[in-house]
Amino acid sequence: MSDFLRLAEDIAREAGDMLLAKRPTMSEEIETKSSPTDVVTALDKASEELIRERILAARPGDRILGEEGGEEPGDSDVRWVVDPIDGTVNFLYGLPEWAVSIAVEVNGQVVAGVVNLPARGEVYTAALGEGAWLGAERLRCNTGVPLAQALVATGFGYGVSRRAVQGQVVAAVLPRVRDIRRGGSCAIDLCSLAAGRVDAYYERGINPWDYGAAGLVATESGARLEGLHGRPVSPEFAICAAPGLFEELHDLLAAQNPERDA
Ligand code: LIP
């Protein structure tokens, strides 16, 4: 295991333990961000502060991009991409699907990723070219699944007009697949795909802190993760599935023009 991965895992575990211990007493301190439904708790901020402190203590000079605190300036080739709680609404409601996500990029490429699900007791890790793991178990995504038999995870943004389009898109997808899952965390959806718990995932509007670490878990499990029409994954669009299913789902989604705004 690389030094990057070891450090990221130690920090993600420490932040997760802190969040589990403090969740019942602090989660009612809520602010909103991009819309009234887009919440941030005091613990999102506390988790990110802890993670930033630990990274900079171990690797002063590295850059950090965090969901709550934005980008830490610097000229290092190494950038840490941090989501202190992915699935904040689940966290707030006491649902177990929330995660601490830490990715390490070198020259813009993710080389290590950790997604810690404290309430489920699961830690997903991946290192570039070395595989994806749930604890000690090597992960392989499901292969050979036709679109009509695919369990497809997706998510919805917080903005009203984007949600209106996302509702139309999912209405076109639902009759063509086994079923849809909306878990509430991009990071967990991608890790679930790597673990064979869903077959595919798509979403518009996710950010590098949502998909940085889990994206590597998914691709190291054998999945393709891209945007539409061969573009790289980005906040514009993300599709993830094993080759074969990826193309079928891509073509269904592309026909819906899902990057349009209402
Ligand atoms: C969440 C994403 C999820 C999306 C949610 C939300 P947050 O991130 O991971 O995929 O569907 O609406 O954006 O806000 O919990 O960090």
mmCIF file of C-alpha atoms in Angstrom, residues 29-119:
data_model
loop_
_atom_site.group_PDB
_atom_site.id
_atom_site.type_symbol
_atom_site.label_atom_id
_atom_site.label_comp_id
_atom_site.label_asym_id
_atom_site.label_seq_id
_atom_site.Cartn_x
_atom_site.Cartn_y
_atom_site.Cartn_z
ATOM 1 C CA GLU A 29 -26.759 22.991 13.400
ATOM 2 C CA ILE A 30 -27.724 23.341 9.764
ATOM 3 C CA GLU A 31 -27.048 25.962 7.109
ATOM 4 C CA THR A 32 -28.035 25.855 3.460
ATOM 5 C CA LYS A 33 -25.805 26.328 0.408
ATOM 6 C CA SER A 34 -26.935 26.376 -3.239
ATOM 7 C CA SER A 35 -30.659 25.898 -2.479
ATOM 8 C CA PRO A 36 -32.929 25.424 0.581
ATOM 9 C CA THR A 37 -32.513 21.636 0.239
ATOM 10 C CA ASP A 38 -28.694 21.765 -0.020
ATOM 11 C CA VAL A 39 -27.615 21.486 3.610
ATOM 12 C CA VAL A 40 -24.302 21.663 5.414
ATOM 13 C CA THR A 41 -23.978 20.693 9.063
ATOM 14 C CA ALA A 42 -21.409 21.954 11.559
ATOM 15 C CA LEU A 43 -19.953 18.469 11.363
ATOM 16 C CA ASP A 44 -19.297 18.718 7.606
ATOM 17 C CA LYS A 45 -17.081 21.693 8.455
ATOM 18 C CA ALA A 46 -15.503 20.045 11.516
ATOM 19 C CA SER A 47 -14.713 16.933 9.483
ATOM 20 C CA GLU A 48 -13.089 18.950 6.700
ATOM 21 C CA GLU A 49 -11.046 20.998 9.186
ATOM 22 C CA LEU A 50 -9.751 17.809 10.810
ATOM 23 C CA ILE A 51 -8.853 16.316 7.434
ATOM 24 C CA ARG A 52 -7.083 19.500 6.257
ATOM 25 C CA GLU A 53 -5.084 19.710 9.503
ATOM 26 C CA ARG A 54 -3.976 16.095 9.283
ATOM 27 C CA ILE A 55 -2.966 16.338 5.610
ATOM 28 C CA LEU A 56 -0.978 19.523 6.104
ATOM 29 C CA ALA A 57 0.691 18.175 9.257
ATOM 30 C CA ALA A 58 1.931 15.145 7.316
ATOM 31 C CA ARG A 59 2.523 16.821 3.937
ATOM 32 C CA PRO A 60 2.949 20.584 4.273
ATOM 33 C CA GLY A 61 2.793 22.289 0.910
ATOM 34 C CA ASP A 62 0.363 19.859 -0.768
ATOM 35 C CA ARG A 63 -2.737 21.417 -2.263
ATOM 36 C CA ILE A 64 -6.196 20.567 -0.947
ATOM 37 C CA LEU A 65 -9.594 20.907 -2.605
ATOM 38 C CA GLY A 66 -12.450 20.403 -0.146
ATOM 39 C CA GLU A 67 -16.215 20.611 -0.621
ATOM 40 C CA GLU A 68 -16.679 23.097 2.192
ATOM 41 C CA GLY A 69 -13.414 25.076 2.181
ATOM 42 C CA GLY A 70 -12.593 25.272 -1.514
ATOM 43 C CA GLU A 71 -9.068 25.088 -2.894
ATOM 44 C CA GLU A 72 -5.928 25.537 -0.787
ATOM 45 C CA PRO A 73 -3.388 27.444 -2.911
ATOM 46 C CA GLY A 74 0.066 25.987 -3.575
ATOM 47 C CA ASP A 75 2.334 24.831 -6.365
ATOM 48 C CA SER A 76 2.715 21.191 -5.364
ATOM 49 C CA ASP A 77 2.059 18.448 -7.945
ATOM 50 C CA VAL A 78 0.013 16.697 -5.253
ATOM 51 C CA ARG A 79 -3.599 17.679 -4.615
ATOM 52 C CA TRP A 80 -5.918 16.092 -2.062
ATOM 53 C CA VAL A 81 -9.610 16.096 -2.982
ATOM 54 C CA VAL A 82 -11.836 15.853 0.059
ATOM 55 C CA ASP A 83 -15.535 15.357 0.710
ATOM 56 C CA PRO A 84 -15.914 15.522 4.516
ATOM 57 C CA ILE A 85 -19.408 14.000 4.329
ATOM 58 C CA ASP A 86 -20.850 12.740 1.054
ATOM 59 C CA GLY A 87 -24.527 12.035 1.606
ATOM 60 C CA THR A 88 -25.105 14.902 4.009
ATOM 61 C CA VAL A 89 -28.896 14.584 3.841
ATOM 62 C CA ASN A 90 -28.643 10.899 4.825
ATOM 63 C CA PHE A 91 -26.316 11.878 7.675
ATOM 64 C CA LEU A 92 -28.835 14.438 8.860
ATOM 65 C CA TYR A 93 -31.714 11.961 8.811
ATOM 66 C CA GLY A 94 -29.814 9.162 10.565
ATOM 67 C CA LEU A 95 -29.569 6.985 7.458
ATOM 68 C CA PRO A 96 -26.318 4.989 7.197
ATOM 69 C CA GLU A 97 -25.417 5.928 3.603
ATOM 70 C CA TRP A 98 -22.874 8.680 4.146
ATOM 71 C CA ALA A 99 -19.131 8.627 3.642
ATOM 72 C CA VAL A 100 -15.850 10.421 4.139
ATOM 73 C CA SER A 101 -14.054 10.561 0.808
ATOM 74 C CA ILE A 102 -10.382 11.400 0.240
ATOM 75 C CA ALA A 103 -8.580 11.192 -3.108
ATOM 76 C CA VAL A 104 -4.929 11.948 -3.866
ATOM 77 C CA GLU A 105 -4.067 13.369 -7.283
ATOM 78 C CA VAL A 106 -0.550 13.628 -8.699
ATOM 79 C CA ASN A 107 -0.286 15.944 -11.711
ATOM 80 C CA GLY A 108 -4.067 15.870 -12.033
ATOM 81 C CA GLN A 109 -4.443 12.079 -11.997
ATOM 82 C CA VAL A 110 -6.076 10.293 -9.068
ATOM 83 C CA VAL A 111 -3.554 7.746 -7.776
ATOM 84 C CA ALA A 112 -5.181 6.747 -4.471
ATOM 85 C CA GLY A 113 -8.670 6.915 -3.022
ATOM 86 C CA VAL A 114 -10.432 6.045 0.213
ATOM 87 C CA VAL A 115 -14.174 6.046 0.882
ATOM 88 C CA ASN A 116 -15.038 5.371 4.523
ATOM 89 C CA LEU A 117 -18.661 4.491 5.413
ATOM 90 C CA PRO A 118 -18.524 4.681 9.216
ATOM 91 C CA ALA A 119 -22.166 3.810 9.865
#
